[in-house]
Amino acid sequence: MSSMRDGNIVIIGSGLIGRSWAMVFASAGFKVKIYDILEQQVTAAIEDIRKQMEELRKSGMLRGSLSVDQQMSLITVCTDLKSAVDGAIFIQECIPESLEIKQNFFSQLDALASDDTIFSSSTSCLSPIKMFSGLKHVKKSIVSHPVNPPYYVPLVELVPHPETDPDTVDKTYALMKEIGQSPVKLMKEIDGFVLNRLQFAVISEAWRLVKEGVMSPTDVDLVMSEGLGMRYAFLGPLETTHLNAQGFENYFGRYGDGIKRVLSSFGPDRKS
């Protein structure tokens, strides 16, 4: 996406997720600005990024074709929001997971950013409708939820606001592919998005099994790490289902009754 290389990628927030995002974009050759409110925060961030990159280089895990020095030369830091936003073509927000804080911050960005700038949030479960409604940039706003840390885990969930322009989704998807991530598109907003809904379903049943004395916590974890986790690292649940028989119809013909019986034993959702 050549047009994305004409300006800066701006990372708002210099914590663990912000630093990891900066490393991902720099590894693909993009110019990156990291913004935070205090000088010592951005200074600590840039020092830690170099340290991480050097360790990755030594272990042969540094992403991209550029050297550490070349990647570091693409990353600058800033504590003035107006200066940070100047020349921004894509802003990846990584501030605390508070709806009020994010709403206030996007309102500030809305007054400073150019009309072409895409606003992207790293939120793991906050509503795009609540975050972006009322912004002038609403058509340019989207959630790009990474799996922490994005440098090592490529999945990114793209969640649009109902008013998000399809072109914004397409550009963000293409950008994520270009930097080596694995984006997936949600067709509509749902609470928790998809990754967390799947994750919370597993956690909920894991808690239930431990609480009801079926299995120890250690062994429940082993069921995932030495069983399902190894399978799902290569194939998703739908592809696994399809390949476990001669397609879905055959699978559910074989196992449908058992699946329904087991699901009926799950009981009410755990609230505590």
Tab-separated table of N, CA and C in Angstrom, residues 85-238:
chain	number	residue	atom	x	y	z
A	85	VAL	N	0.489	14.220	15.558
A	85	VAL	CA	-0.545	13.955	14.554
A	85	VAL	C	-0.199	14.556	13.197
A	86	ASP	N	0.665	15.552	13.187
A	86	ASP	CA	1.046	16.183	11.918
A	86	ASP	C	1.674	15.151	10.977
A	87	GLY	N	1.088	15.008	9.795
A	87	GLY	CA	1.598	14.051	8.817
A	87	GLY	C	1.149	12.624	9.036
A	88	ALA	N	0.241	12.406	9.999
A	88	ALA	CA	-0.215	11.045	10.290
A	88	ALA	C	-1.190	10.555	9.229
A	89	ILE	N	-0.984	9.336	8.784
A	89	ILE	CA	-1.938	8.720	7.860
A	89	ILE	C	-2.699	7.589	8.532
A	90	PHE	N	-2.138	7.072	9.637
A	90	PHE	CA	-2.767	5.980	10.373
A	90	PHE	C	-2.380	6.124	11.826
A	91	ILE	N	-3.377	6.211	12.718
A	91	ILE	CA	-3.126	6.373	14.145
A	91	ILE	C	-3.610	5.124	14.872
A	92	GLN	N	-2.683	4.448	15.557
A	92	GLN	CA	-3.025	3.259	16.332
A	92	GLN	C	-3.027	3.634	17.809
A	93	GLU	N	-4.218	3.691	18.389
A	93	GLU	CA	-4.380	4.101	19.791
A	93	GLU	C	-4.142	2.921	20.723
A	94	CYS	N	-3.326	3.136	21.765
A	94	CYS	CA	-2.979	2.082	22.725
A	94	CYS	C	-2.993	2.628	24.147
A	95	ILE	N	-4.026	3.396	24.482
A	95	ILE	CA	-4.114	3.990	25.815
A	95	ILE	C	-4.956	3.095	26.723
A	96	PRO	N	-5.050	3.411	28.032
A	96	PRO	CA	-5.765	2.523	28.962
A	96	PRO	C	-7.185	2.167	28.522
A	97	GLU	N	-7.603	0.956	28.904
A	97	GLU	CA	-8.885	0.389	28.471
A	97	GLU	C	-10.038	0.989	29.279
A	98	SER	N	-10.294	2.272	29.018
A	98	SER	CA	-11.384	3.004	29.657
A	98	SER	C	-12.159	3.726	28.567
A	99	LEU	N	-13.469	3.496	28.511
A	99	LEU	CA	-14.283	4.126	27.476
A	99	LEU	C	-14.209	5.642	27.563
A	100	GLU	N	-14.284	6.186	28.760
A	100	GLU	CA	-14.257	7.641	28.924
A	100	GLU	C	-12.925	8.224	28.454
A	101	ILE	N	-11.825	7.579	28.832
A	101	ILE	CA	-10.505	8.066	28.423
A	101	ILE	C	-10.371	8.016	26.905
A	102	LYS	N	-10.804	6.915	26.308
A	102	LYS	CA	-10.685	6.781	24.850
A	102	LYS	C	-11.592	7.783	24.129
A	103	GLN	N	-12.814	7.957	24.600
A	103	GLN	CA	-13.716	8.927	23.985
A	103	GLN	C	-13.109	10.323	24.009
A	104	ASN	N	-12.584	10.717	25.159
A	104	ASN	CA	-11.978	12.046	25.283
A	104	ASN	C	-10.776	12.189	24.366
A	105	PHE	N	-9.984	11.132	24.268
A	105	PHE	CA	-8.774	11.224	23.451
A	105	PHE	C	-9.114	11.280	21.967
A	106	PHE	N	-10.070	10.467	21.528
A	106	PHE	CA	-10.456	10.521	20.114
A	106	PHE	C	-11.087	11.866	19.753
A	107	SER	N	-11.747	12.500	20.707
A	107	SER	CA	-12.284	13.844	20.466
A	107	SER	C	-11.148	14.830	20.217
A	108	GLN	N	-10.061	14.688	20.988
A	108	GLN	CA	-8.892	15.541	20.756
A	108	GLN	C	-8.287	15.276	19.381
A	109	LEU	N	-8.128	14.013	19.041
A	109	LEU	CA	-7.564	13.665	17.735
A	109	LEU	C	-8.440	14.179	16.606
A	110	ASP	N	-9.737	14.126	16.809
A	110	ASP	CA	-10.696	14.540	15.784
A	110	ASP	C	-10.482	15.987	15.361
A	111	ALA	N	-10.056	16.814	16.312
A	111	ALA	CA	-9.852	18.235	16.032
A	111	ALA	C	-8.490	18.517	15.407
A	112	LEU	N	-7.575	17.535	15.474
A	112	LEU	CA	-6.204	17.775	15.029
A	112	LEU	C	-5.829	17.063	13.733
A	113	ALA	N	-6.389	15.900	13.510
A	113	ALA	CA	-5.955	15.061	12.388
A	113	ALA	C	-6.547	15.534	11.069
A	114	SER	N	-5.846	15.215	9.993
A	114	SER	CA	-6.352	15.553	8.657
A	114	SER	C	-7.528	14.653	8.307
A	115	ASP	N	-8.283	15.064	7.298
A	115	ASP	CA	-9.485	14.317	6.918
A	115	ASP	C	-9.167	12.900	6.442
A	116	ASP	N	-7.946	12.682	5.957
A	116	ASP	CA	-7.579	11.380	5.398
A	116	ASP	C	-7.020	10.404	6.435
A	117	THR	N	-6.801	10.871	7.651
A	117	THR	CA	-6.178	10.032	8.673
A	117	THR	C	-7.150	8.961	9.173
A	118	ILE	N	-6.668	7.729	9.254
A	118	ILE	CA	-7.471	6.637	9.805
A	118	ILE	C	-7.211	6.541	11.305
A	119	PHE	N	-8.308	6.480	12.087
A	119	PHE	CA	-8.225	6.267	13.528
A	119	PHE	C	-8.423	4.779	13.804
A	120	SER	N	-7.487	4.174	14.509
A	120	SER	CA	-7.564	2.744	14.811
A	120	SER	C	-7.324	2.537	16.300
A	121	SER	N	-8.206	1.778	16.948
A	121	SER	CA	-8.080	1.528	18.385
A	121	SER	C	-7.638	0.094	18.640
A	122	SER	N	-6.794	-0.076	19.662
A	122	SER	CA	-6.339	-1.402	20.067
A	122	SER	C	-7.257	-2.045	21.102
A	123	THR	N	-8.394	-1.417	21.401
A	123	THR	CA	-9.257	-1.940	22.456
A	123	THR	C	-9.564	-3.417	22.268
A	124	SER	N	-9.647	-4.134	23.386
A	124	SER	CA	-9.921	-5.567	23.327
A	124	SER	C	-11.407	-5.884	23.380
A	125	CYS	N	-12.227	-4.919	23.841
A	125	CYS	CA	-13.656	-5.235	23.925
A	125	CYS	C	-14.576	-4.021	24.003
A	126	LEU	N	-14.046	-2.797	23.960
A	126	LEU	CA	-14.916	-1.626	24.027
A	126	LEU	C	-15.613	-1.395	22.690
A	127	SER	N	-16.827	-0.881	22.759
A	127	SER	CA	-17.681	-0.737	21.587
A	127	SER	C	-17.212	0.367	20.640
A	128	PRO	N	-17.007	0.050	19.344
A	128	PRO	CA	-16.713	1.101	18.367
A	128	PRO	C	-17.831	2.134	18.287
A	129	ILE	N	-19.069	1.685	18.461
A	129	ILE	CA	-20.198	2.617	18.413
A	129	ILE	C	-20.057	3.659	19.524
A	130	LYS	N	-19.713	3.219	20.726
A	130	LYS	CA	-19.576	4.148	21.841
A	130	LYS	C	-18.318	5.001	21.731
A	131	MET	N	-17.252	4.456	21.165
A	131	MET	CA	-15.998	5.207	21.059
A	131	MET	C	-16.033	6.254	19.959
A	132	PHE	N	-16.607	5.908	18.799
A	132	PHE	CA	-16.432	6.726	17.606
A	132	PHE	C	-17.637	7.573	17.209
A	133	SER	N	-18.821	7.267	17.736
A	133	SER	CA	-20.014	8.023	17.327
A	133	SER	C	-19.833	9.514	17.637
A	134	GLY	N	-20.218	10.341	16.665
A	134	GLY	CA	-20.114	11.783	16.831
A	134	GLY	C	-18.817	12.385	16.333
A	135	LEU	N	-17.837	11.561	16.002
A	135	LEU	CA	-16.573	12.082	15.480
A	135	LEU	C	-16.716	12.508	14.025
A	136	LYS	N	-15.998	13.550	13.642
A	136	LYS	CA	-15.930	13.915	12.226
A	136	LYS	C	-15.269	12.794	11.430
A	137	HIS	N	-14.372	12.071	12.086
A	137	HIS	CA	-13.632	10.997	11.434
A	137	HIS	C	-14.321	9.642	11.559
A	138	VAL	N	-15.596	9.606	11.884
A	138	VAL	CA	-16.249	8.325	12.140
A	138	VAL	C	-16.124	7.379	10.949
A	139	LYS	N	-16.154	7.912	9.727
A	139	LYS	CA	-16.024	7.059	8.541
A	139	LYS	C	-14.606	6.514	8.395
A	140	LYS	N	-13.666	7.141	9.098
A	140	LYS	CA	-12.259	6.722	9.049
A	140	LYS	C	-11.834	6.002	10.330
A	141	SER	N	-12.807	5.538	11.117
A	141	SER	CA	-12.505	4.960	12.423
A	141	SER	C	-12.792	3.461	12.447
A	142	ILE	N	-11.923	2.723	13.123
A	142	ILE	CA	-12.044	1.267	13.167
A	142	ILE	C	-11.295	0.734	14.391
A	143	VAL	N	-11.726	-0.385	14.901
A	143	VAL	CA	-10.957	-1.101	15.927
A	143	VAL	C	-10.030	-2.083	15.227
A	144	SER	N	-8.751	-2.065	15.603
A	144	SER	CA	-7.781	-3.071	15.154
A	144	SER	C	-7.239	-3.725	16.415
A	145	HIS	N	-7.955	-4.737	16.884
A	145	HIS	CA	-7.621	-5.377	18.168
A	145	HIS	C	-6.531	-6.423	17.958
A	146	PRO	N	-5.336	-6.187	18.517
A	146	PRO	CA	-4.257	-7.172	18.397
A	146	PRO	C	-4.337	-8.210	19.500
A	147	VAL	N	-3.616	-9.287	19.309
A	147	VAL	CA	-3.374	-10.219	20.401
A	147	VAL	C	-2.018	-9.843	20.984
A	148	ASN	N	-1.985	-9.571	22.272
A	148	ASN	CA	-0.766	-9.055	22.887
A	148	ASN	C	0.262	-10.180	23.128
A	149	PRO	N	1.528	-9.963	22.697
A	149	PRO	CA	2.040	-8.810	21.968
A	149	PRO	C	1.956	-9.021	20.451
A	150	PRO	N	1.537	-8.015	19.695
A	150	PRO	CA	1.357	-8.194	18.251
A	150	PRO	C	2.625	-8.550	17.486
A	151	TYR	N	3.797	-8.268	18.064
A	151	TYR	CA	5.036	-8.620	17.374
A	151	TYR	C	5.167	-10.131	17.222
A	152	TYR	N	4.636	-10.879	18.186
A	152	TYR	CA	4.775	-12.332	18.186
A	152	TYR	C	3.500	-13.064	17.770
A	153	VAL	N	2.349	-12.422	17.953
A	153	VAL	CA	1.065	-13.051	17.625
A	153	VAL	C	0.403	-12.218	16.527
A	154	PRO	N	0.244	-12.752	15.320
A	154	PRO	CA	-0.143	-11.924	14.183
A	154	PRO	C	-1.620	-11.553	14.063
A	155	LEU	N	-2.510	-12.237	14.759
A	155	LEU	CA	-3.937	-11.973	14.560
A	155	LEU	C	-4.318	-10.546	14.942
A	156	VAL	N	-5.151	-9.919	14.099
A	156	VAL	CA	-5.728	-8.609	14.388
A	156	VAL	C	-7.204	-8.653	14.003
A	157	GLU	N	-8.077	-8.351	14.963
A	157	GLU	CA	-9.510	-8.290	14.690
A	157	GLU	C	-9.882	-6.879	14.237
A	158	LEU	N	-10.484	-6.765	13.072
A	158	LEU	CA	-10.924	-5.471	12.545
A	158	LEU	C	-12.425	-5.338	12.774
A	159	VAL	N	-12.801	-4.318	13.558
A	159	VAL	CA	-14.208	-4.136	13.931
A	159	VAL	C	-14.633	-2.722	13.547
A	160	PRO	N	-15.464	-2.563	12.522
A	160	PRO	CA	-15.871	-1.227	12.094
A	160	PRO	C	-17.031	-0.671	12.914
A	161	HIS	N	-17.152	0.630	12.940
A	161	HIS	CA	-18.356	1.323	13.382
A	161	HIS	C	-19.385	1.177	12.254
A	162	PRO	N	-20.681	1.209	12.536
A	162	PRO	CA	-21.662	1.104	11.448
A	162	PRO	C	-21.479	2.139	10.334
A	163	GLU	N	-20.862	3.286	10.671
A	163	GLU	CA	-20.639	4.327	9.668
A	163	GLU	C	-19.237	4.278	9.055
A	164	THR	N	-18.422	3.344	9.473
A	164	THR	CA	-17.072	3.243	8.909
A	164	THR	C	-17.160	2.982	7.407
A	165	ASP	N	-16.411	3.757	6.638
A	165	ASP	CA	-16.378	3.584	5.191
A	165	ASP	C	-15.736	2.236	4.859
A	166	PRO	N	-16.331	1.457	3.953
A	166	PRO	CA	-15.704	0.186	3.548
A	166	PRO	C	-14.264	0.351	3.090
A	167	ASP	N	-13.950	1.521	2.511
A	167	ASP	CA	-12.577	1.777	2.072
A	167	ASP	C	-11.615	1.818	3.254
A	168	THR	N	-12.092	2.298	4.406
A	168	THR	CA	-11.267	2.312	5.614
A	168	THR	C	-10.950	0.888	6.062
A	169	VAL	N	-11.952	0.023	6.002
A	169	VAL	CA	-11.746	-1.382	6.363
A	169	VAL	C	-10.747	-2.021	5.408
A	170	ASP	N	-10.937	-1.772	4.120
A	170	ASP	CA	-10.052	-2.376	3.118
A	170	ASP	C	-8.613	-1.883	3.271
A	171	LYS	N	-8.438	-0.575	3.504
A	171	LYS	CA	-7.090	-0.027	3.661
A	171	LYS	C	-6.417	-0.572	4.931
A	172	THR	N	-7.189	-0.669	5.999
A	172	THR	CA	-6.617	-1.190	7.237
A	172	THR	C	-6.257	-2.664	7.090
A	173	TYR	N	-7.123	-3.419	6.434
A	173	TYR	CA	-6.851	-4.838	6.183
A	173	TYR	C	-5.561	-4.988	5.365
A	174	ALA	N	-5.446	-4.202	4.294
A	174	ALA	CA	-4.260	-4.285	3.435
A	174	ALA	C	-2.997	-3.870	4.186
A	175	LEU	N	-3.120	-2.849	5.031
A	175	LEU	CA	-1.970	-2.405	5.820
A	175	LEU	C	-1.518	-3.504	6.779
A	176	MET	N	-2.472	-4.138	7.445
A	176	MET	CA	-2.119	-5.209	8.376
A	176	MET	C	-1.443	-6.380	7.657
A	177	LYS	N	-1.918	-6.704	6.474
A	177	LYS	CA	-1.275	-7.751	5.687
A	177	LYS	C	0.141	-7.342	5.297
A	178	GLU	N	0.309	-6.069	4.935
A	178	GLU	CA	1.625	-5.602	4.481
A	178	GLU	C	2.664	-5.642	5.595
A	179	ILE	N	2.241	-5.427	6.835
A	179	ILE	CA	3.203	-5.441	7.942
A	179	ILE	C	3.365	-6.835	8.540
A	180	GLY	N	2.709	-7.839	7.930
A	180	GLY	CA	2.920	-9.220	8.348
A	180	GLY	C	1.942	-9.751	9.367
A	181	GLN	N	0.856	-9.010	9.633
A	181	GLN	CA	-0.150	-9.495	10.566
A	181	GLN	C	-1.195	-10.330	9.819
A	182	SER	N	-2.106	-10.928	10.575
A	182	SER	CA	-3.168	-11.757	9.996
A	182	SER	C	-4.524	-11.178	10.389
A	183	PRO	N	-5.022	-10.223	9.601
A	183	PRO	CA	-6.284	-9.567	9.967
A	183	PRO	C	-7.504	-10.420	9.652
A	184	VAL	N	-8.532	-10.283	10.494
A	184	VAL	CA	-9.838	-10.876	10.240
A	184	VAL	C	-10.880	-9.771	10.388
A	185	LYS	N	-11.942	-9.846	9.605
A	185	LYS	CA	-12.970	-8.803	9.589
A	185	LYS	C	-14.231	-9.267	10.312
A	186	LEU	N	-14.704	-8.470	11.243
A	186	LEU	CA	-16.026	-8.676	11.802
A	186	LEU	C	-17.028	-7.928	10.928
A	187	MET	N	-18.083	-8.592	10.518
A	187	MET	CA	-19.077	-7.966	9.658
A	187	MET	C	-19.951	-6.975	10.428
A	188	LYS	N	-20.053	-7.206	11.734
A	188	LYS	CA	-20.800	-6.295	12.594
A	188	LYS	C	-20.256	-6.399	14.003
A	189	GLU	N	-20.544	-5.384	14.807
A	189	GLU	CA	-20.056	-5.371	16.181
A	189	GLU	C	-20.800	-6.377	17.045
A	190	ILE	N	-20.050	-7.041	17.917
A	190	ILE	CA	-20.626	-7.929	18.920
A	190	ILE	C	-19.782	-7.789	20.178
A	191	ASP	N	-20.421	-7.830	21.331
A	191	ASP	CA	-19.727	-7.615	22.592
A	191	ASP	C	-18.586	-8.612	22.763
A	192	GLY	N	-17.368	-8.090	23.021
A	192	GLY	CA	-16.198	-8.940	23.208
A	192	GLY	C	-15.490	-9.334	21.937
A	193	PHE	N	-16.075	-8.926	20.766
A	193	PHE	CA	-15.533	-9.317	19.468
A	193	PHE	C	-15.542	-10.842	19.346
A	194	VAL	N	-14.599	-11.430	18.609
A	194	VAL	CA	-14.646	-12.886	18.404
A	194	VAL	C	-13.608	-13.612	19.251
A	195	LEU	N	-12.378	-13.129	19.247
A	195	LEU	CA	-11.326	-13.822	20.000
A	195	LEU	C	-11.706	-13.967	21.465
A	196	ASN	N	-12.159	-12.884	22.075
A	196	ASN	CA	-12.501	-12.954	23.489
A	196	ASN	C	-13.731	-13.814	23.748
A	197	ARG	N	-14.682	-13.830	22.827
A	197	ARG	CA	-15.856	-14.685	23.021
A	197	ARG	C	-15.441	-16.165	23.013
A	198	LEU	N	-14.573	-16.531	22.089
A	198	LEU	CA	-14.082	-17.906	22.069
A	198	LEU	C	-13.235	-18.198	23.308
A	199	GLN	N	-12.381	-17.229	23.655
A	199	GLN	CA	-11.506	-17.401	24.816
A	199	GLN	C	-12.316	-17.515	26.106
A	200	PHE	N	-13.332	-16.648	26.255
A	200	PHE	CA	-14.124	-16.657	27.482
A	200	PHE	C	-14.966	-17.922	27.595
A	201	ALA	N	-15.394	-18.478	26.454
A	201	ALA	CA	-16.145	-19.743	26.496
A	201	ALA	C	-15.263	-20.855	27.055
A	202	VAL	N	-14.009	-20.895	26.621
A	202	VAL	CA	-13.064	-21.904	27.131
A	202	VAL	C	-12.778	-21.678	28.612
A	203	ILE	N	-12.502	-20.419	28.985
A	203	ILE	CA	-12.198	-20.110	30.383
A	203	ILE	C	-13.376	-20.464	31.283
A	204	SER	N	-14.587	-20.128	30.829
A	204	SER	CA	-15.781	-20.399	31.627
A	204	SER	C	-15.925	-21.889	31.921
A	205	GLU	N	-15.743	-22.729	30.895
A	205	GLU	CA	-15.881	-24.168	31.102
A	205	GLU	C	-14.716	-24.711	31.918
A	206	ALA	N	-13.522	-24.140	31.739
A	206	ALA	CA	-12.370	-24.562	32.543
A	206	ALA	C	-12.638	-24.298	34.026
A	207	TRP	N	-13.157	-23.105	34.330
A	207	TRP	CA	-13.495	-22.789	35.721
A	207	TRP	C	-14.545	-23.759	36.264
A	208	ARG	N	-15.551	-24.056	35.450
A	208	ARG	CA	-16.623	-24.948	35.873
A	208	ARG	C	-16.071	-26.334	36.219
A	209	LEU	N	-15.189	-26.845	35.365
A	209	LEU	CA	-14.633	-28.181	35.583
A	209	LEU	C	-13.813	-28.248	36.862
A	210	VAL	N	-13.075	-27.179	37.154
A	210	VAL	CA	-12.285	-27.139	38.384
A	210	VAL	C	-13.197	-26.988	39.595
A	211	LYS	N	-14.154	-26.065	39.510
A	211	LYS	CA	-15.038	-25.803	40.650
A	211	LYS	C	-15.877	-27.022	41.021
A	212	GLU	N	-16.273	-27.804	40.002
A	212	GLU	CA	-17.109	-28.976	40.264
A	212	GLU	C	-16.293	-30.228	40.571
A	213	GLY	N	-14.968	-30.063	40.699
A	213	GLY	CA	-14.118	-31.165	41.112
A	213	GLY	C	-13.874	-32.219	40.050
A	214	VAL	N	-14.065	-31.861	38.782
A	214	VAL	CA	-13.860	-32.815	37.695
A	214	VAL	C	-12.375	-33.020	37.431
A	215	MET	N	-11.597	-31.951	37.524
A	215	MET	CA	-10.176	-32.032	37.187
A	215	MET	C	-9.428	-30.923	37.913
A	216	SER	N	-8.142	-31.135	38.141
A	216	SER	CA	-7.312	-30.118	38.784
A	216	SER	C	-6.994	-28.997	37.794
A	217	PRO	N	-6.682	-27.795	38.287
A	217	PRO	CA	-6.288	-26.710	37.389
A	217	PRO	C	-5.110	-27.082	36.494
A	218	THR	N	-4.127	-27.785	37.060
A	218	THR	CA	-2.954	-28.172	36.273
A	218	THR	C	-3.337	-29.065	35.106
A	219	ASP	N	-4.199	-30.028	35.355
A	219	ASP	CA	-4.576	-30.954	34.291
A	219	ASP	C	-5.495	-30.300	33.258
A	220	VAL	N	-6.347	-29.360	33.690
A	220	VAL	CA	-7.168	-28.624	32.724
A	220	VAL	C	-6.259	-27.865	31.764
A	221	ASP	N	-5.230	-27.236	32.306
A	221	ASP	CA	-4.278	-26.523	31.445
A	221	ASP	C	-3.568	-27.486	30.498
A	222	LEU	N	-3.245	-28.692	30.967
A	222	LEU	CA	-2.591	-29.681	30.108
A	222	LEU	C	-3.509	-30.140	28.973
A	223	VAL	N	-4.805	-30.213	29.237
A	223	VAL	CA	-5.755	-30.574	28.175
A	223	VAL	C	-5.627	-29.598	27.006
A	224	MET	N	-5.411	-28.310	27.344
A	224	MET	CA	-5.249	-27.310	26.283
A	224	MET	C	-3.847	-27.338	25.685
A	225	SER	N	-2.815	-27.261	26.546
A	225	SER	CA	-1.453	-27.112	26.032
A	225	SER	C	-0.937	-28.355	25.321
A	226	GLU	N	-1.399	-29.544	25.749
A	226	GLU	CA	-0.922	-30.789	25.147
A	226	GLU	C	-1.982	-31.462	24.269
A	227	GLY	N	-3.120	-30.808	24.104
A	227	GLY	CA	-4.192	-31.405	23.309
A	227	GLY	C	-4.816	-30.423	22.339
A	228	LEU	N	-5.902	-29.792	22.792
A	228	LEU	CA	-6.632	-28.892	21.906
A	228	LEU	C	-5.775	-27.752	21.382
A	229	GLY	N	-4.914	-27.206	22.263
A	229	GLY	CA	-4.069	-26.092	21.846
A	229	GLY	C	-3.157	-26.458	20.695
A	230	MET	N	-2.597	-27.657	20.727
A	230	MET	CA	-1.715	-28.107	19.650
A	230	MET	C	-2.499	-28.272	18.351
A	231	ARG	N	-3.713	-28.789	18.459
A	231	ARG	CA	-4.548	-28.935	17.261
A	231	ARG	C	-4.922	-27.574	16.693
A	232	TYR	N	-5.400	-26.679	17.575
A	232	TYR	CA	-5.904	-25.395	17.096
A	232	TYR	C	-4.796	-24.434	16.687
A	233	ALA	N	-3.555	-24.771	17.000
A	233	ALA	CA	-2.445	-23.960	16.503
A	233	ALA	C	-2.298	-24.100	14.992
A	234	PHE	N	-2.863	-25.182	14.440
A	234	PHE	CA	-2.748	-25.434	13.001
A	234	PHE	C	-4.087	-25.307	12.276
A	235	LEU	N	-5.156	-25.720	12.943
A	235	LEU	CA	-6.475	-25.720	12.315
A	235	LEU	C	-7.492	-25.107	13.263
A	236	GLY	N	-8.386	-24.275	12.739
A	236	GLY	CA	-9.454	-23.728	13.555
A	236	GLY	C	-10.536	-24.767	13.808
A	237	PRO	N	-11.494	-24.469	14.687
A	237	PRO	CA	-12.525	-25.454	15.037
A	237	PRO	C	-13.416	-25.849	13.869
A	238	LEU	N	-13.686	-24.925	12.972
A	238	LEU	CA	-14.554	-25.258	11.840
A	238	LEU	C	-13.821	-26.132	10.819
